[in-house]
Amino acid sequence: MEEDILMMKEMGIKSYRFSISWPRVQPLGSGEVNQEGLEFYNRLIDTCLKNEIEPLVTLYHWDLPQALEDAFGGFQSREIIQAFVKYADICFSSFGDRVKSWITFNEPWCICGHGYATGMHAPGDTSSPGIKPYIAAHNLLLAHSQMVGLYRNTYKENQKVNWKSGISVVLLCITVFIYIK
């Protein structure tokens, strides 16, 4: 890892966007925290900063702990909201003193559309493509908003997130050009 980040510095890279793996930090999605997982991300963040590279951290990039899918259906249940907020709390308290830019969800449309309509991503559920993607999207947005509330109410004063980039969601934007003869 150190060698890779040193190469990034030599290339002049000023920021590095990476994702924290929820199962690596909290294998069952709740309860016990994996200290080795936290140590890995602490080393990564510290190495970035030592090399003047700003860490841009994504909390969720399509890697829901399987235990949460098995227990209550993942993003089909409102239980996912508090599970995600508790996971985010672990990340904020562990890394927030050094991370100034957070991304809650990478490409929510993939999580919802490909997870619950096309089946191209986990959990691969194609049983109700006219309903389940919307339930997932609703719960995902509620999790995002509650996580932002947690940050503002608990961490904002001491951690000083960069509100220019701040806490966001990564979206895929497509420009459509219409050709008319």
Short mmCIF file of N, CA and C in Angstrom, two decimals:
data_model
loop_
_atom_site.label_atom_id
_atom_site.label_comp_id
_atom_site.label_asym_id
_atom_site.label_seq_id
_atom_site.Cartn_x
_atom_site.Cartn_y
_atom_site.Cartn_z
N MET A 1 0.82 -1.19 0.00
CA MET A 1 0.00 0.00 0.00
C MET A 1 0.86 1.26 0.00
N GLU A 2 1.88 1.30 0.86
CA GLU A 2 2.72 2.49 0.96
C GLU A 2 3.39 2.79 -0.37
N GLU A 3 3.86 1.75 -1.04
CA GLU A 3 4.53 1.92 -2.33
C GLU A 3 3.58 2.50 -3.38
N ASP A 4 2.34 2.02 -3.39
CA ASP A 4 1.35 2.53 -4.34
C ASP A 4 1.05 4.01 -4.10
N ILE A 5 0.91 4.38 -2.84
CA ILE A 5 0.60 5.77 -2.52
C ILE A 5 1.79 6.67 -2.82
N LEU A 6 2.99 6.18 -2.60
CA LEU A 6 4.18 6.95 -2.95
C LEU A 6 4.21 7.20 -4.47
N MET A 7 3.85 6.20 -5.26
CA MET A 7 3.79 6.39 -6.71
C MET A 7 2.73 7.42 -7.07
N MET A 8 1.60 7.41 -6.36
CA MET A 8 0.56 8.41 -6.60
C MET A 8 1.10 9.81 -6.33
N LYS A 9 1.85 9.96 -5.24
CA LYS A 9 2.43 11.26 -4.92
C LYS A 9 3.39 11.70 -6.01
N GLU A 10 4.24 10.77 -6.47
CA GLU A 10 5.20 11.09 -7.53
C GLU A 10 4.50 11.49 -8.82
N MET A 11 3.29 10.99 -9.04
CA MET A 11 2.51 11.34 -10.23
C MET A 11 1.80 12.69 -10.07
N GLY A 12 1.83 13.23 -8.86
CA GLY A 12 1.18 14.52 -8.61
C GLY A 12 -0.28 14.41 -8.23
N ILE A 13 -0.74 13.24 -7.88
CA ILE A 13 -2.14 13.05 -7.50
C ILE A 13 -2.37 13.70 -6.14
N LYS A 14 -3.42 14.51 -6.05
CA LYS A 14 -3.69 15.27 -4.83
C LYS A 14 -4.82 14.68 -3.97
N SER A 15 -5.60 13.76 -4.53
CA SER A 15 -6.67 13.14 -3.75
C SER A 15 -6.85 11.69 -4.23
N TYR A 16 -7.38 10.88 -3.34
CA TYR A 16 -7.59 9.47 -3.65
C TYR A 16 -8.95 9.05 -3.11
N ARG A 17 -9.82 8.68 -4.03
CA ARG A 17 -11.14 8.19 -3.63
C ARG A 17 -11.07 6.67 -3.51
N PHE A 18 -11.44 6.19 -2.34
CA PHE A 18 -11.50 4.74 -2.11
C PHE A 18 -12.73 4.43 -1.29
N SER A 19 -13.09 3.16 -1.28
CA SER A 19 -14.27 2.72 -0.54
C SER A 19 -13.85 1.90 0.66
N ILE A 20 -14.54 2.12 1.76
CA ILE A 20 -14.38 1.28 2.94
C ILE A 20 -15.35 0.13 2.77
N SER A 21 -14.87 -1.07 2.97
CA SER A 21 -15.70 -2.25 2.85
C SER A 21 -16.42 -2.48 4.18
N TRP A 22 -17.75 -2.37 4.13
CA TRP A 22 -18.54 -2.58 5.35
C TRP A 22 -18.23 -3.95 5.97
N PRO A 23 -18.23 -5.05 5.20
CA PRO A 23 -17.92 -6.34 5.82
C PRO A 23 -16.51 -6.44 6.39
N ARG A 24 -15.59 -5.65 5.88
CA ARG A 24 -14.23 -5.68 6.42
C ARG A 24 -14.19 -5.00 7.79
N VAL A 25 -15.02 -3.99 7.98
CA VAL A 25 -15.07 -3.25 9.24
C VAL A 25 -16.01 -3.93 10.23
N GLN A 26 -17.13 -4.41 9.73
CA GLN A 26 -18.16 -5.00 10.57
C GLN A 26 -18.69 -6.25 9.84
N PRO A 27 -18.02 -7.38 9.96
CA PRO A 27 -18.33 -8.56 9.14
C PRO A 27 -19.79 -8.98 9.13
N LEU A 28 -20.49 -8.82 10.23
CA LEU A 28 -21.89 -9.23 10.28
C LEU A 28 -22.84 -8.06 10.03
N GLY A 29 -22.28 -6.88 9.78
CA GLY A 29 -23.12 -5.72 9.51
C GLY A 29 -23.65 -5.04 10.75
N SER A 30 -23.42 -5.63 11.89
CA SER A 30 -23.82 -5.05 13.18
C SER A 30 -22.96 -5.71 14.24
N GLY A 31 -23.00 -5.13 15.42
CA GLY A 31 -22.26 -5.74 16.52
C GLY A 31 -20.76 -5.53 16.43
N GLU A 32 -20.02 -6.59 16.65
CA GLU A 32 -18.57 -6.53 16.78
C GLU A 32 -17.87 -5.89 15.58
N VAL A 33 -16.88 -5.06 15.90
CA VAL A 33 -16.08 -4.38 14.89
C VAL A 33 -14.77 -5.16 14.71
N ASN A 34 -14.36 -5.31 13.47
CA ASN A 34 -13.11 -5.98 13.14
C ASN A 34 -11.97 -4.97 13.27
N GLN A 35 -11.18 -5.07 14.32
CA GLN A 35 -10.10 -4.12 14.57
C GLN A 35 -9.05 -4.15 13.46
N GLU A 36 -8.80 -5.32 12.89
CA GLU A 36 -7.83 -5.40 11.79
C GLU A 36 -8.31 -4.60 10.59
N GLY A 37 -9.61 -4.61 10.34
CA GLY A 37 -10.16 -3.81 9.27
C GLY A 37 -9.98 -2.32 9.53
N LEU A 38 -10.25 -1.88 10.76
CA LEU A 38 -10.04 -0.47 11.11
C LEU A 38 -8.57 -0.09 10.97
N GLU A 39 -7.68 -0.97 11.41
CA GLU A 39 -6.25 -0.69 11.32
C GLU A 39 -5.81 -0.53 9.87
N PHE A 40 -6.35 -1.38 8.98
CA PHE A 40 -6.01 -1.27 7.56
C PHE A 40 -6.37 0.11 7.03
N TYR A 41 -7.60 0.56 7.29
CA TYR A 41 -8.03 1.87 6.79
C TYR A 41 -7.32 3.02 7.48
N ASN A 42 -6.98 2.85 8.76
CA ASN A 42 -6.18 3.88 9.43
C ASN A 42 -4.82 4.03 8.76
N ARG A 43 -4.18 2.90 8.42
CA ARG A 43 -2.89 2.95 7.73
C ARG A 43 -3.03 3.61 6.35
N LEU A 44 -4.09 3.25 5.64
CA LEU A 44 -4.32 3.82 4.32
C LEU A 44 -4.51 5.34 4.39
N ILE A 45 -5.36 5.78 5.30
CA ILE A 45 -5.63 7.21 5.46
C ILE A 45 -4.36 7.95 5.90
N ASP A 46 -3.67 7.41 6.89
CA ASP A 46 -2.45 8.06 7.38
C ASP A 46 -1.38 8.13 6.30
N THR A 47 -1.26 7.08 5.51
CA THR A 47 -0.26 7.07 4.43
C THR A 47 -0.62 8.10 3.36
N CYS A 48 -1.88 8.21 3.05
CA CYS A 48 -2.31 9.24 2.09
C CYS A 48 -1.93 10.62 2.61
N LEU A 49 -2.29 10.91 3.83
CA LEU A 49 -2.03 12.24 4.39
C LEU A 49 -0.54 12.53 4.51
N LYS A 50 0.23 11.52 4.88
CA LYS A 50 1.68 11.68 4.98
C LYS A 50 2.28 12.08 3.62
N ASN A 51 1.61 11.65 2.55
CA ASN A 51 2.08 11.94 1.20
C ASN A 51 1.29 13.07 0.54
N GLU A 52 0.60 13.87 1.37
CA GLU A 52 -0.16 15.04 0.92
C GLU A 52 -1.23 14.69 -0.11
N ILE A 53 -1.89 13.55 0.12
CA ILE A 53 -2.99 13.11 -0.72
C ILE A 53 -4.24 13.08 0.15
N GLU A 54 -5.26 13.83 -0.28
CA GLU A 54 -6.49 13.89 0.51
C GLU A 54 -7.33 12.63 0.29
N PRO A 55 -7.71 11.93 1.37
CA PRO A 55 -8.59 10.77 1.22
C PRO A 55 -10.04 11.20 1.02
N LEU A 56 -10.68 10.68 -0.03
CA LEU A 56 -12.10 10.89 -0.29
C LEU A 56 -12.75 9.52 -0.08
N VAL A 57 -13.54 9.38 0.95
CA VAL A 57 -13.98 8.06 1.40
C VAL A 57 -15.44 7.77 1.04
N THR A 58 -15.64 6.64 0.38
CA THR A 58 -16.98 6.13 0.10
C THR A 58 -17.31 5.07 1.14
N LEU A 59 -18.47 5.20 1.77
CA LEU A 59 -18.87 4.26 2.80
C LEU A 59 -19.52 2.99 2.24
N TYR A 60 -20.19 3.10 1.11
CA TYR A 60 -20.87 1.92 0.57
C TYR A 60 -20.69 1.86 -0.94
N HIS A 61 -20.02 0.79 -1.37
CA HIS A 61 -19.78 0.57 -2.79
C HIS A 61 -20.15 -0.88 -3.12
N TRP A 62 -21.43 -1.17 -2.99
CA TRP A 62 -22.02 -2.45 -3.41
C TRP A 62 -21.53 -3.65 -2.60
N ASP A 63 -21.27 -3.48 -1.33
CA ASP A 63 -20.78 -4.63 -0.55
C ASP A 63 -21.50 -4.77 0.79
N LEU A 64 -22.80 -4.97 0.70
CA LEU A 64 -23.61 -5.19 1.90
C LEU A 64 -23.17 -6.48 2.59
N PRO A 65 -22.97 -6.45 3.91
CA PRO A 65 -22.68 -7.70 4.62
C PRO A 65 -23.81 -8.72 4.38
N GLN A 66 -23.45 -9.91 4.00
CA GLN A 66 -24.44 -10.94 3.68
C GLN A 66 -25.39 -11.20 4.83
N ALA A 67 -24.90 -11.07 6.05
CA ALA A 67 -25.74 -11.32 7.22
C ALA A 67 -26.96 -10.39 7.25
N LEU A 68 -26.82 -9.16 6.75
CA LEU A 68 -27.95 -8.23 6.73
C LEU A 68 -28.95 -8.59 5.64
N GLU A 69 -28.46 -9.06 4.53
CA GLU A 69 -29.37 -9.54 3.48
C GLU A 69 -30.15 -10.75 4.00
N ASP A 70 -29.46 -11.66 4.65
CA ASP A 70 -30.10 -12.87 5.18
C ASP A 70 -31.07 -12.57 6.31
N ALA A 71 -30.71 -11.64 7.18
CA ALA A 71 -31.53 -11.36 8.37
C ALA A 71 -32.83 -10.63 8.04
N PHE A 72 -32.76 -9.61 7.16
CA PHE A 72 -33.98 -8.83 6.94
C PHE A 72 -34.17 -8.34 5.51
N GLY A 73 -33.39 -8.87 4.58
CA GLY A 73 -33.59 -8.50 3.17
C GLY A 73 -32.84 -7.26 2.73
N GLY A 74 -31.82 -6.86 3.48
CA GLY A 74 -30.98 -5.73 3.06
C GLY A 74 -31.78 -4.46 2.83
N PHE A 75 -31.63 -3.88 1.65
CA PHE A 75 -32.26 -2.60 1.34
C PHE A 75 -33.77 -2.70 1.12
N GLN A 76 -34.34 -3.88 1.25
CA GLN A 76 -35.79 -4.03 1.18
C GLN A 76 -36.45 -3.75 2.52
N SER A 77 -35.65 -3.61 3.55
CA SER A 77 -36.17 -3.41 4.90
C SER A 77 -35.69 -2.07 5.47
N ARG A 78 -36.52 -1.44 6.23
CA ARG A 78 -36.11 -0.20 6.91
C ARG A 78 -35.05 -0.46 7.98
N GLU A 79 -34.87 -1.71 8.35
CA GLU A 79 -33.82 -2.02 9.32
C GLU A 79 -32.44 -1.65 8.79
N ILE A 80 -32.30 -1.59 7.47
CA ILE A 80 -31.01 -1.23 6.87
C ILE A 80 -30.60 0.19 7.26
N ILE A 81 -31.57 1.04 7.51
CA ILE A 81 -31.28 2.45 7.80
C ILE A 81 -30.42 2.57 9.05
N GLN A 82 -30.87 2.00 10.15
CA GLN A 82 -30.10 2.10 11.39
C GLN A 82 -28.81 1.29 11.33
N ALA A 83 -28.83 0.18 10.61
CA ALA A 83 -27.59 -0.59 10.45
C ALA A 83 -26.53 0.25 9.74
N PHE A 84 -26.95 0.94 8.68
CA PHE A 84 -26.00 1.78 7.95
C PHE A 84 -25.53 2.96 8.80
N VAL A 85 -26.44 3.58 9.51
CA VAL A 85 -26.07 4.73 10.35
C VAL A 85 -25.07 4.30 11.43
N LYS A 86 -25.27 3.13 12.01
CA LYS A 86 -24.32 2.64 13.03
C LYS A 86 -22.95 2.36 12.41
N TYR A 87 -22.95 1.79 11.21
CA TYR A 87 -21.68 1.56 10.49
C TYR A 87 -20.99 2.89 10.19
N ALA A 88 -21.75 3.87 9.71
CA ALA A 88 -21.19 5.19 9.42
C ALA A 88 -20.62 5.82 10.70
N ASP A 89 -21.30 5.63 11.81
CA ASP A 89 -20.84 6.15 13.09
C ASP A 89 -19.47 5.57 13.44
N ILE A 90 -19.29 4.28 13.21
CA ILE A 90 -17.99 3.64 13.44
C ILE A 90 -16.92 4.31 12.59
N CYS A 91 -17.25 4.54 11.32
CA CYS A 91 -16.28 5.15 10.40
C CYS A 91 -15.97 6.59 10.79
N PHE A 92 -16.99 7.36 11.12
CA PHE A 92 -16.76 8.75 11.53
C PHE A 92 -15.90 8.83 12.78
N SER A 93 -16.21 7.98 13.76
CA SER A 93 -15.45 8.05 15.00
C SER A 93 -14.03 7.51 14.83
N SER A 94 -13.83 6.61 13.88
CA SER A 94 -12.50 6.03 13.66
C SER A 94 -11.63 6.85 12.72
N PHE A 95 -12.22 7.48 11.71
CA PHE A 95 -11.45 8.12 10.66
C PHE A 95 -11.76 9.60 10.46
N GLY A 96 -12.82 10.08 11.08
CA GLY A 96 -13.30 11.44 10.81
C GLY A 96 -12.38 12.55 11.24
N ASP A 97 -11.44 12.26 12.12
CA ASP A 97 -10.49 13.29 12.51
C ASP A 97 -9.54 13.62 11.37
N ARG A 98 -9.47 12.75 10.35
CA ARG A 98 -8.56 12.95 9.22
C ARG A 98 -9.26 13.02 7.87
N VAL A 99 -10.46 12.47 7.76
CA VAL A 99 -11.20 12.47 6.49
C VAL A 99 -12.13 13.67 6.46
N LYS A 100 -12.05 14.45 5.41
CA LYS A 100 -12.85 15.67 5.29
C LYS A 100 -13.93 15.56 4.21
N SER A 101 -13.89 14.51 3.41
CA SER A 101 -14.88 14.34 2.34
C SER A 101 -15.41 12.91 2.37
N TRP A 102 -16.73 12.80 2.51
CA TRP A 102 -17.38 11.50 2.62
C TRP A 102 -18.41 11.32 1.51
N ILE A 103 -18.51 10.12 1.01
CA ILE A 103 -19.54 9.73 0.05
C ILE A 103 -20.31 8.59 0.71
N THR A 104 -21.61 8.75 0.82
CA THR A 104 -22.39 7.69 1.48
C THR A 104 -22.55 6.48 0.58
N PHE A 105 -23.13 6.67 -0.61
CA PHE A 105 -23.43 5.55 -1.50
C PHE A 105 -22.86 5.80 -2.89
N ASN A 106 -22.18 4.81 -3.42
CA ASN A 106 -21.71 4.89 -4.80
C ASN A 106 -22.82 4.41 -5.73
N GLU A 107 -23.22 5.27 -6.64
CA GLU A 107 -24.20 4.97 -7.67
C GLU A 107 -25.43 4.22 -7.14
N PRO A 108 -26.29 4.93 -6.42
CA PRO A 108 -27.50 4.29 -5.88
C PRO A 108 -28.35 3.60 -6.93
N TRP A 109 -28.35 4.12 -8.14
CA TRP A 109 -29.16 3.50 -9.20
C TRP A 109 -28.69 2.07 -9.47
N CYS A 110 -27.39 1.80 -9.33
CA CYS A 110 -26.90 0.43 -9.52
C CYS A 110 -27.36 -0.47 -8.38
N ILE A 111 -27.26 0.06 -7.16
CA ILE A 111 -27.69 -0.72 -6.00
C ILE A 111 -29.15 -1.11 -6.16
N CYS A 112 -29.97 -0.14 -6.54
CA CYS A 112 -31.42 -0.35 -6.62
C CYS A 112 -31.84 -1.04 -7.92
N GLY A 113 -31.43 -0.49 -9.04
CA GLY A 113 -31.86 -1.02 -10.34
C GLY A 113 -31.24 -2.34 -10.69
N HIS A 114 -29.92 -2.43 -10.52
CA HIS A 114 -29.25 -3.69 -10.86
C HIS A 114 -29.39 -4.74 -9.76
N GLY A 115 -29.60 -4.30 -8.53
CA GLY A 115 -29.78 -5.25 -7.43
C GLY A 115 -31.18 -5.83 -7.37
N TYR A 116 -32.18 -5.02 -7.76
CA TYR A 116 -33.57 -5.44 -7.56
C TYR A 116 -34.43 -5.38 -8.82
N ALA A 117 -33.83 -5.18 -9.98
CA ALA A 117 -34.62 -5.20 -11.22
C ALA A 117 -33.93 -6.07 -12.28
N THR A 118 -32.72 -5.68 -12.67
CA THR A 118 -32.03 -6.45 -13.72
C THR A 118 -31.34 -7.69 -13.18
N GLY A 119 -30.98 -7.68 -11.90
CA GLY A 119 -30.27 -8.81 -11.31
C GLY A 119 -28.79 -8.83 -11.61
N MET A 120 -28.26 -7.75 -12.18
CA MET A 120 -26.84 -7.71 -12.55
C MET A 120 -25.91 -7.54 -11.35
N HIS A 121 -26.44 -7.03 -10.24
CA HIS A 121 -25.64 -6.87 -9.02
C HIS A 121 -26.36 -7.57 -7.87
N ALA A 122 -25.61 -7.82 -6.81
CA ALA A 122 -26.19 -8.44 -5.62
C ALA A 122 -27.30 -7.54 -5.09
N PRO A 123 -28.38 -8.09 -4.61
CA PRO A 123 -28.62 -9.51 -4.39
C PRO A 123 -29.17 -10.26 -5.60
N GLY A 124 -29.28 -9.60 -6.73
CA GLY A 124 -29.74 -10.29 -7.94
C GLY A 124 -31.20 -10.66 -7.92
N ASP A 125 -32.00 -9.87 -7.25
CA ASP A 125 -33.43 -10.14 -7.08
C ASP A 125 -34.22 -9.51 -8.22
N THR A 126 -34.81 -10.34 -9.06
CA THR A 126 -35.60 -9.85 -10.19
C THR A 126 -37.09 -10.15 -10.01
N SER A 127 -37.51 -10.46 -8.79
CA SER A 127 -38.87 -10.93 -8.55
C SER A 127 -39.94 -9.84 -8.69
N SER A 128 -39.60 -8.59 -8.39
CA SER A 128 -40.59 -7.49 -8.48
C SER A 128 -39.91 -6.23 -8.99
N PRO A 129 -39.52 -6.21 -10.27
CA PRO A 129 -38.75 -5.07 -10.79
C PRO A 129 -39.52 -3.75 -10.81
N GLY A 130 -40.82 -3.79 -10.67
CA GLY A 130 -41.60 -2.56 -10.64
C GLY A 130 -41.81 -2.02 -9.23
N ILE A 131 -41.36 -2.76 -8.23
CA ILE A 131 -41.58 -2.35 -6.84
C ILE A 131 -40.28 -2.31 -6.04
N LYS A 132 -39.52 -3.40 -6.04
CA LYS A 132 -38.36 -3.52 -5.15
C LYS A 132 -37.27 -2.47 -5.38
N PRO A 133 -36.97 -2.05 -6.61
CA PRO A 133 -35.96 -1.00 -6.75
C PRO A 133 -36.36 0.30 -6.05
N TYR A 134 -37.66 0.58 -6.04
CA TYR A 134 -38.14 1.82 -5.41
C TYR A 134 -38.12 1.73 -3.89
N ILE A 135 -38.39 0.56 -3.36
CA ILE A 135 -38.27 0.36 -1.91
C ILE A 135 -36.81 0.53 -1.50
N ALA A 136 -35.91 -0.08 -2.27
CA ALA A 136 -34.48 0.04 -1.97
C ALA A 136 -34.04 1.50 -2.05
N ALA A 137 -34.47 2.21 -3.08
CA ALA A 137 -34.09 3.61 -3.25
C ALA A 137 -34.60 4.46 -2.08
N HIS A 138 -35.83 4.20 -1.67
CA HIS A 138 -36.40 4.95 -0.54
C HIS A 138 -35.58 4.72 0.72
N ASN A 139 -35.28 3.46 1.02
CA ASN A 139 -34.51 3.15 2.22
C ASN A 139 -33.08 3.69 2.13
N LEU A 140 -32.51 3.66 0.95
CA LEU A 140 -31.17 4.18 0.75
C LEU A 140 -31.14 5.69 1.01
N LEU A 141 -32.11 6.41 0.49
CA LEU A 141 -32.17 7.86 0.71
C LEU A 141 -32.41 8.19 2.18
N LEU A 142 -33.24 7.40 2.85
CA LEU A 142 -33.45 7.63 4.28
C LEU A 142 -32.16 7.36 5.07
N ALA A 143 -31.43 6.32 4.68
CA ALA A 143 -30.15 6.03 5.35
C ALA A 143 -29.17 7.17 5.13
N HIS A 144 -29.11 7.69 3.90
CA HIS A 144 -28.22 8.82 3.61
C HIS A 144 -28.59 10.02 4.48
N SER A 145 -29.87 10.36 4.53
CA SER A 145 -30.28 11.55 5.27
C SER A 145 -30.04 11.39 6.77
N GLN A 146 -30.30 10.21 7.31
CA GLN A 146 -30.07 10.00 8.74
C GLN A 146 -28.58 10.00 9.07
N MET A 147 -27.78 9.49 8.15
CA MET A 147 -26.34 9.50 8.36
C MET A 147 -25.80 10.93 8.34
N VAL A 148 -26.30 11.77 7.44
CA VAL A 148 -25.91 13.17 7.42
C VAL A 148 -26.34 13.85 8.73
N GLY A 149 -27.54 13.52 9.20
CA GLY A 149 -27.99 14.04 10.49
C GLY A 149 -27.08 13.63 11.63
N LEU A 150 -26.68 12.38 11.64
CA LEU A 150 -25.74 11.90 12.66
C LEU A 150 -24.46 12.73 12.60
N TYR A 151 -23.92 12.91 11.41
CA TYR A 151 -22.68 13.67 11.29
C TYR A 151 -22.85 15.09 11.81
N ARG A 152 -23.89 15.74 11.37
CA ARG A 152 -24.11 17.15 11.78
C ARG A 152 -24.30 17.28 13.28
N ASN A 153 -25.03 16.34 13.87
CA ASN A 153 -25.34 16.43 15.30
C ASN A 153 -24.23 15.94 16.21
N THR A 154 -23.38 15.06 15.72
CA THR A 154 -22.38 14.44 16.58
C THR A 154 -20.94 14.85 16.27
N TYR A 155 -20.62 15.01 14.98
CA TYR A 155 -19.22 15.17 14.60
C TYR A 155 -18.86 16.51 13.97
N LYS A 156 -19.82 17.24 13.49
CA LYS A 156 -19.55 18.44 12.69
C LYS A 156 -18.63 19.44 13.40
N GLU A 157 -18.87 19.70 14.65
CA GLU A 157 -18.09 20.71 15.37
C GLU A 157 -16.61 20.36 15.49
N ASN A 158 -16.30 19.09 15.66
CA ASN A 158 -14.92 18.69 15.91
C ASN A 158 -14.17 18.21 14.67
N GLN A 159 -14.90 17.78 13.64
CA GLN A 159 -14.20 17.17 12.52
C GLN A 159 -14.07 18.07 11.31
N LYS A 160 -14.90 19.06 11.19
CA LYS A 160 -14.77 20.06 10.13
C LYS A 160 -14.71 19.45 8.73
N VAL A 161 -15.77 18.75 8.37
CA VAL A 161 -15.86 18.21 7.02
C VAL A 161 -15.80 19.35 6.01
N ASN A 162 -15.22 19.07 4.87
CA ASN A 162 -15.14 20.05 3.78
C ASN A 162 -16.51 20.12 3.12
N TRP A 163 -17.29 21.15 3.43
CA TRP A 163 -18.66 21.21 2.93
C TRP A 163 -18.74 21.55 1.45
N LYS A 164 -17.61 21.88 0.81
CA LYS A 164 -17.63 22.06 -0.65
C LYS A 164 -17.82 20.71 -1.32
N SER A 165 -17.13 19.70 -0.82
CA SER A 165 -17.36 18.34 -1.32
C SER A 165 -18.17 17.58 -0.29
N GLY A 166 -17.86 17.78 0.97
CA GLY A 166 -18.64 17.33 2.10
C GLY A 166 -19.10 15.89 2.11
N ILE A 167 -20.38 15.71 2.31
CA ILE A 167 -21.01 14.41 2.35
C ILE A 167 -21.94 14.34 1.15
N SER A 168 -21.69 13.39 0.29
CA SER A 168 -22.45 13.34 -0.95
C SER A 168 -22.76 11.91 -1.37
N VAL A 169 -23.45 11.81 -2.49
CA VAL A 169 -23.75 10.53 -3.13
C VAL A 169 -23.13 10.61 -4.52
N VAL A 170 -22.52 9.53 -4.99
CA VAL A 170 -21.96 9.51 -6.33
C VAL A 170 -23.04 9.05 -7.30
N LEU A 171 -23.33 9.90 -8.27
CA LEU A 171 -24.33 9.59 -9.28
C LEU A 171 -23.65 9.44 -10.63
N LEU A 172 -24.26 8.68 -11.49
CA LEU A 172 -23.80 8.59 -12.86
C LEU A 172 -24.66 9.54 -13.68
N CYS A 173 -24.02 10.50 -14.28
CA CYS A 173 -24.76 11.47 -15.09
C CYS A 173 -24.47 11.20 -16.56
N ILE A 174 -25.51 11.12 -17.34
CA ILE A 174 -25.37 10.84 -18.77
C ILE A 174 -25.95 12.02 -19.54
N THR A 175 -25.19 12.52 -20.47
CA THR A 175 -25.67 13.57 -21.35
C THR A 175 -26.26 12.92 -22.59
N VAL A 176 -27.46 13.29 -22.91
CA VAL A 176 -28.14 12.73 -24.08
C VAL A 176 -28.19 13.80 -25.15
N PHE A 177 -27.69 13.47 -26.30
CA PHE A 177 -27.75 14.37 -27.45
C PHE A 177 -28.81 13.83 -28.41
N ILE A 178 -29.70 14.68 -28.80
CA ILE A 178 -30.76 14.28 -29.72
C ILE A 178 -30.39 14.78 -31.11
N TYR A 179 -30.38 13.88 -32.05
CA TYR A 179 -30.07 14.24 -33.43
C TYR A 179 -31.37 14.27 -34.21
N ILE A 180 -31.65 15.43 -34.76
CA ILE A 180 -32.87 15.58 -35.57
C ILE A 180 -32.44 15.98 -36.98
N LYS A 181 -32.91 15.21 -37.95
CA LYS A 181 -32.59 15.53 -39.35
C LYS A 181 -33.39 16.71 -39.82
#
